[in-house]
Tab-separated table of C-alpha atoms in Angstrom:
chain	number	residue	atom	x	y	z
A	20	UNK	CA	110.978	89.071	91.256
A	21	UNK	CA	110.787	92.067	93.368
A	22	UNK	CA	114.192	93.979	94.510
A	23	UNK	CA	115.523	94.619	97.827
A	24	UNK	CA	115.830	97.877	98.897
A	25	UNK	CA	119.454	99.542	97.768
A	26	UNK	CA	122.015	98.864	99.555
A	27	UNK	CA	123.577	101.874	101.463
A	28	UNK	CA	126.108	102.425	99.050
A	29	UNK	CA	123.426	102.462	96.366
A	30	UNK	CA	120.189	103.776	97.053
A	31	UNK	CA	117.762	103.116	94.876
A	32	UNK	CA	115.612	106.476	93.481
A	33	UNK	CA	112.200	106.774	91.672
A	34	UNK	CA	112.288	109.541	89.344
A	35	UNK	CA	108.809	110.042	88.312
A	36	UNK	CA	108.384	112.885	86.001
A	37	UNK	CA	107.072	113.143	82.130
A	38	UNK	CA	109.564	115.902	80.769
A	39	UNK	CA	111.828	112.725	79.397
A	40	UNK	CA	114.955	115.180	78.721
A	41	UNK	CA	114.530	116.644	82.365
A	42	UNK	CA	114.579	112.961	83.954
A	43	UNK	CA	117.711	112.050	82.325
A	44	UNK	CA	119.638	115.047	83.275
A	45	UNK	CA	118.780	114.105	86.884
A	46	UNK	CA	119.131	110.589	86.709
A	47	UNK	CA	122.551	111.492	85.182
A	48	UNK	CA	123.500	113.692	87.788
A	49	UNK	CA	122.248	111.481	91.004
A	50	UNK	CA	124.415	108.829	89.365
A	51	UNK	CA	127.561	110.789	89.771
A	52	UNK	CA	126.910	110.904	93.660
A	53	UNK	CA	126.695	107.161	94.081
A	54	UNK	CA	122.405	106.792	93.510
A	55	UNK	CA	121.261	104.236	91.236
A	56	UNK	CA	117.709	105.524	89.457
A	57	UNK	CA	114.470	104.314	88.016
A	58	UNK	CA	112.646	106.368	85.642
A	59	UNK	CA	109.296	106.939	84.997
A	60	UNK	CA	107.560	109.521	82.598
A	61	UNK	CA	103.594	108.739	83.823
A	62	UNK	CA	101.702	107.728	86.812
A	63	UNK	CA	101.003	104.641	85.807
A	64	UNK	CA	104.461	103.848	84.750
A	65	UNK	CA	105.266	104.947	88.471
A	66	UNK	CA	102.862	102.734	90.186
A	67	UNK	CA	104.056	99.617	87.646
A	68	UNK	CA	107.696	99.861	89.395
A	69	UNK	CA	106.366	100.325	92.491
A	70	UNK	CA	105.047	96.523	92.220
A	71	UNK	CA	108.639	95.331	91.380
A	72	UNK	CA	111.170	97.443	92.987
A	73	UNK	CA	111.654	98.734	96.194
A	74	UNK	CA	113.146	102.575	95.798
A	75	UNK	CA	114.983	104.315	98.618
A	76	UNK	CA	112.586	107.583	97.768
A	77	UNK	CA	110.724	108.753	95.251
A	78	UNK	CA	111.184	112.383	93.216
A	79	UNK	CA	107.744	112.824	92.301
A	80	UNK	CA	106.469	115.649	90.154
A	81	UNK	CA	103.261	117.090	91.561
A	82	UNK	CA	101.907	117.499	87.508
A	83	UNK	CA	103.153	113.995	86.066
A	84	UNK	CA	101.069	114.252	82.424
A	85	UNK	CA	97.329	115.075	82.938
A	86	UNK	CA	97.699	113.690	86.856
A	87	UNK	CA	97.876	115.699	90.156
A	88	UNK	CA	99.703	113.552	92.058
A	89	UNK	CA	98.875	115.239	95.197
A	90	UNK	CA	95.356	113.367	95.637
A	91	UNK	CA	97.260	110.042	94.856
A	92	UNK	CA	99.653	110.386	97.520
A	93	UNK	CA	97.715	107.994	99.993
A	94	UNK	CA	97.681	105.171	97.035
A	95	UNK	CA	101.835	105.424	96.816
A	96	UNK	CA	101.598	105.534	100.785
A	97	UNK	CA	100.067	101.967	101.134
A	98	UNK	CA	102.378	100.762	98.724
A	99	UNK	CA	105.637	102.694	99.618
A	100	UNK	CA	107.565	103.924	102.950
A	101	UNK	CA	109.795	105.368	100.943
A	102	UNK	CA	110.129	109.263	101.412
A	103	UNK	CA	108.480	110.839	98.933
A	104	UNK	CA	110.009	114.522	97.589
A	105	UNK	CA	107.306	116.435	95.432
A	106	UNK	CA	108.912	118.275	92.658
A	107	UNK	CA	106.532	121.176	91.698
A	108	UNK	CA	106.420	124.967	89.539
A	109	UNK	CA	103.409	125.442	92.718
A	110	UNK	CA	104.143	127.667	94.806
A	111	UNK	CA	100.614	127.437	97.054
A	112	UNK	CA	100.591	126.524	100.846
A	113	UNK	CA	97.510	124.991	100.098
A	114	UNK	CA	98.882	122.297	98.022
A	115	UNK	CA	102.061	121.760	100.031
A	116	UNK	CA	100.024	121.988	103.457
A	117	UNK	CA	97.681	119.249	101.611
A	118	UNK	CA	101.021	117.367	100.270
A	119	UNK	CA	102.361	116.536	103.632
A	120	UNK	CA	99.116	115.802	105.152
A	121	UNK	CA	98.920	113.523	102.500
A	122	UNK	CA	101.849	111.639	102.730
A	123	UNK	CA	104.987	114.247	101.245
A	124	UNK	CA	107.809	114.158	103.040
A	125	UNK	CA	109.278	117.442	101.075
A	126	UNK	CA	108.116	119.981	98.564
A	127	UNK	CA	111.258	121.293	95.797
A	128	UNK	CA	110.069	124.472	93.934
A	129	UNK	CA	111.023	124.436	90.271
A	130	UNK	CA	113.859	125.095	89.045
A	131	UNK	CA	115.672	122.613	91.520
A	132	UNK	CA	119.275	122.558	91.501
A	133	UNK	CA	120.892	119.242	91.425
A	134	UNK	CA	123.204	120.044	94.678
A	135	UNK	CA	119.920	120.647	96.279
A	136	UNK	CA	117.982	117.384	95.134
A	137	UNK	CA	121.334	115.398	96.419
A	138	UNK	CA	120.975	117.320	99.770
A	139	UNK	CA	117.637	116.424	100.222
A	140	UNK	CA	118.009	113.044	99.099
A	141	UNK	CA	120.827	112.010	101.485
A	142	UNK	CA	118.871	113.559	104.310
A	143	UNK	CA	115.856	111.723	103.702
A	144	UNK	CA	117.487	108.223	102.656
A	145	UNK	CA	117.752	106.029	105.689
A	146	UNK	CA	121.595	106.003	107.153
A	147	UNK	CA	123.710	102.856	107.088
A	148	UNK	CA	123.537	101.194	110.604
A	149	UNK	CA	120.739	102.456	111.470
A	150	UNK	CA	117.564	99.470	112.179
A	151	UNK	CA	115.391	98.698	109.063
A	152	UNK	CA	112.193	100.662	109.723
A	153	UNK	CA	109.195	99.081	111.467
A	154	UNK	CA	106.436	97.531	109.466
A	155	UNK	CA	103.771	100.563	109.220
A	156	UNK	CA	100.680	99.084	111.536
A	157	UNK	CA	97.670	98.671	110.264
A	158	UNK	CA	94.869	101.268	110.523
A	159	UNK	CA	92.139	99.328	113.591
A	160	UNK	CA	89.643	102.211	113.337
A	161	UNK	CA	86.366	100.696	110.893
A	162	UNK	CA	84.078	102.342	109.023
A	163	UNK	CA	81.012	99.352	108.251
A	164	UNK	CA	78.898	101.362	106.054
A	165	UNK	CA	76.429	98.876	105.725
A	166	UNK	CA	75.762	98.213	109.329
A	167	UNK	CA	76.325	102.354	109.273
A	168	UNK	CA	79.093	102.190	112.089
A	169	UNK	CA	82.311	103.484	112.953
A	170	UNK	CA	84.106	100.879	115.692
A	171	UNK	CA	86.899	102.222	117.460
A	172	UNK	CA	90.618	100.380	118.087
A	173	UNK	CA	89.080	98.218	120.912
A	174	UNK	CA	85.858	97.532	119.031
A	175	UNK	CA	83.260	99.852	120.564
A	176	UNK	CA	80.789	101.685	118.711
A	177	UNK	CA	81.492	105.552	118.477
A	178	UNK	CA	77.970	107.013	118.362
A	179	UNK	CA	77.068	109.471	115.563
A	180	UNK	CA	73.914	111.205	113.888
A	181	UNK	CA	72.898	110.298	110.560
A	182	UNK	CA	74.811	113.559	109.261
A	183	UNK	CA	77.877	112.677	110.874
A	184	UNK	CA	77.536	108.892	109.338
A	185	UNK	CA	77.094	110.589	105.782
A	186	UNK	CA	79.879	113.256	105.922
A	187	UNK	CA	82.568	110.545	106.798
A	188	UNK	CA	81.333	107.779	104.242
A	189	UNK	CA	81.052	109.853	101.735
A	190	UNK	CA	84.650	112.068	102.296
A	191	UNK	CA	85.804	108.320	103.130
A	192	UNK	CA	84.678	106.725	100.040
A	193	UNK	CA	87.488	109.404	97.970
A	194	UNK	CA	90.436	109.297	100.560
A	195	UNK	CA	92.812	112.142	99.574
A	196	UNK	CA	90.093	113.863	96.999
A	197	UNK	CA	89.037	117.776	98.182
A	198	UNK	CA	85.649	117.675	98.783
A	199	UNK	CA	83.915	120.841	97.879
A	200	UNK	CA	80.905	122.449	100.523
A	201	UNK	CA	78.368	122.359	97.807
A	202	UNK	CA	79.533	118.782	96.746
A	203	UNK	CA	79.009	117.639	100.293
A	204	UNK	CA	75.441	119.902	100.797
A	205	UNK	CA	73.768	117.810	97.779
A	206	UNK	CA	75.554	113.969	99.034
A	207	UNK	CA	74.391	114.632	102.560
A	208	UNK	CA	71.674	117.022	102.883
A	209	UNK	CA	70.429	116.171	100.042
A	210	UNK	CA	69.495	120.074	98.844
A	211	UNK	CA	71.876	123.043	97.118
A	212	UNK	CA	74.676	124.667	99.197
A	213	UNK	CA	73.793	128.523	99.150
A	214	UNK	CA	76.070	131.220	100.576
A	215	UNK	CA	76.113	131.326	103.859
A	216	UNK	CA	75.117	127.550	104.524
A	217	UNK	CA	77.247	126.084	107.433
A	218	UNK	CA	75.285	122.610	107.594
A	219	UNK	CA	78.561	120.809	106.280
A	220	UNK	CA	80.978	122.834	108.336
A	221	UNK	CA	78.788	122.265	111.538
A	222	UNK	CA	78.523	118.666	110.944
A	223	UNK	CA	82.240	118.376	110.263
A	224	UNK	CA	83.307	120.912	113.569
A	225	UNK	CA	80.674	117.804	115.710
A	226	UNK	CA	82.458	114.752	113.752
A	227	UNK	CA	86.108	116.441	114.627
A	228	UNK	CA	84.489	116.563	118.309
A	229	UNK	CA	83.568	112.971	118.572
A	230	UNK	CA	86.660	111.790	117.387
A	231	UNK	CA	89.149	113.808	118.949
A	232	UNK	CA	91.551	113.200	121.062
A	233	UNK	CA	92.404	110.018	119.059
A	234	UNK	CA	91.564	111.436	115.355
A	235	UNK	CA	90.714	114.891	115.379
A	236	UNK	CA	92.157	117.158	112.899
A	237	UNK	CA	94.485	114.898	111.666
A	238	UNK	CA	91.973	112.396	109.372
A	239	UNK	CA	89.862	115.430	108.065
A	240	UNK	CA	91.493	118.520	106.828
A	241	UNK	CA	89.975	122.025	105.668
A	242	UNK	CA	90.716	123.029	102.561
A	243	UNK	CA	90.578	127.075	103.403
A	244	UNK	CA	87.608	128.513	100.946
A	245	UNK	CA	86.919	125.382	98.948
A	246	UNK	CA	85.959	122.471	101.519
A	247	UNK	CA	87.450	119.442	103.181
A	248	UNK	CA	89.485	116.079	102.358
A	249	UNK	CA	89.503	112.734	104.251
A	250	UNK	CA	93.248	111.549	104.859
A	251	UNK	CA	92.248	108.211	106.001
A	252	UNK	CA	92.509	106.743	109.804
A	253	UNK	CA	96.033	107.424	110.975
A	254	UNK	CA	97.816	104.390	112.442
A	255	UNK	CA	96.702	103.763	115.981
């Protein structure tokens, strides 16, 4: 049976995290301030109580056992509206800039202080009063990579080269995985990346073109001296 939400006196947190002794301390201390907690020491321990309960938000530590959760973050998205607070010893834009794109709501730098992680909770958790949130809609932009199309919201065909095609099924087919250049030279072009190649960064700067206004920057992000990542279709 899955649980409702908690109530407003109770929120309901997901601490997912594998230091066990760490997890109880917090769980122990977001008790004392009125929070009811779920633990969970692995990813897939994580994604197992996301089937059954319905958590408030979710303290999520960006290394949970051999996973980066960072990539993941679209797979807790579809199943979660929950905010989601990354708990990470990372101090890198890259990864926080990557983070939010990818569905973060807030970064904590280790060590986080418990008055802190309250804080942040309560101004994340959804007020009493306030209307339940709306369902999130449904993505209407289609990739067909059979028929080798991309159909807009109101059906149409947006026209692309072969390249184009390529780059976004294959970024596409990893949502939220960092695509390197050379990665993308050999799956498109079908030859070595050498230094100096822009093939993949010219094909990307045209797909950006043909999309934007409506997509733009925001499905594709650059990775700054690695590559790129496809965040998926935002909600139209």
């Amino acid at each position: 049976m899955t649980e409702a939400p908690g109530s407003a006196l109770t929120p309901l947190v997901l601490l997912a995290d594998d230091e066990r002794e760490l997890t109880d301390e917090m769980a122990a201390y977001l008790q004392r301030y009125g929070l009811r907690t779920l633990v969970a020491n692995s990813f897939q321990a994580a994604l197992a109580i996301l089937d059954t309960h319905r958590p408030d938000a979710i303290i999520l530590d960006q290394r949970l056992g051999p996973v980066d959760t960072l990539p993941h973050l679209p797979e807790l998205r579809a199943r979660t509206d929950a905010p989601i607070l990354i708990v990470t010893g990372n101090r890198e834009e890259t990864d926080r800039v990557l983070g939010l794109e990818l569905g973060a709501d807030d970064f904590l730098v280790k060590p986080v202080s418990g008055r802190e992680l309250v804080a942040r909770l309560r101004a994340r958790i959804r007020r009493p009063g306030n209307a339940a949130a709306a369902p999130p809609r449904r993505d209407r932009w289609r990739l067909q990579p059979v028929e080798r199309r991309l159909l807009r919201p109101d059906g149409t065909v947006l026209d692309l080269t072969t390249a184009e095609f390529d780059l976004l099924a294959v970024m596409a087919s990893q949502p939220g995985e960092v695509q390197t250049r050379e990665a993308l030279t050999q799956l498109v072009f079908r030859r070595p990346w050498r230094p100096g190649d822009r093939a993949v960064d010219n094909a990307v700067l045209h797909l950006r073109q043909k999309l934007a206004p409506e997509l733009g920057e925001r499905c594709i992000v650059t990775i700054r001296q690695v590559g790129y990542v496809f965040i998926g279709f935002p909600n139209s």
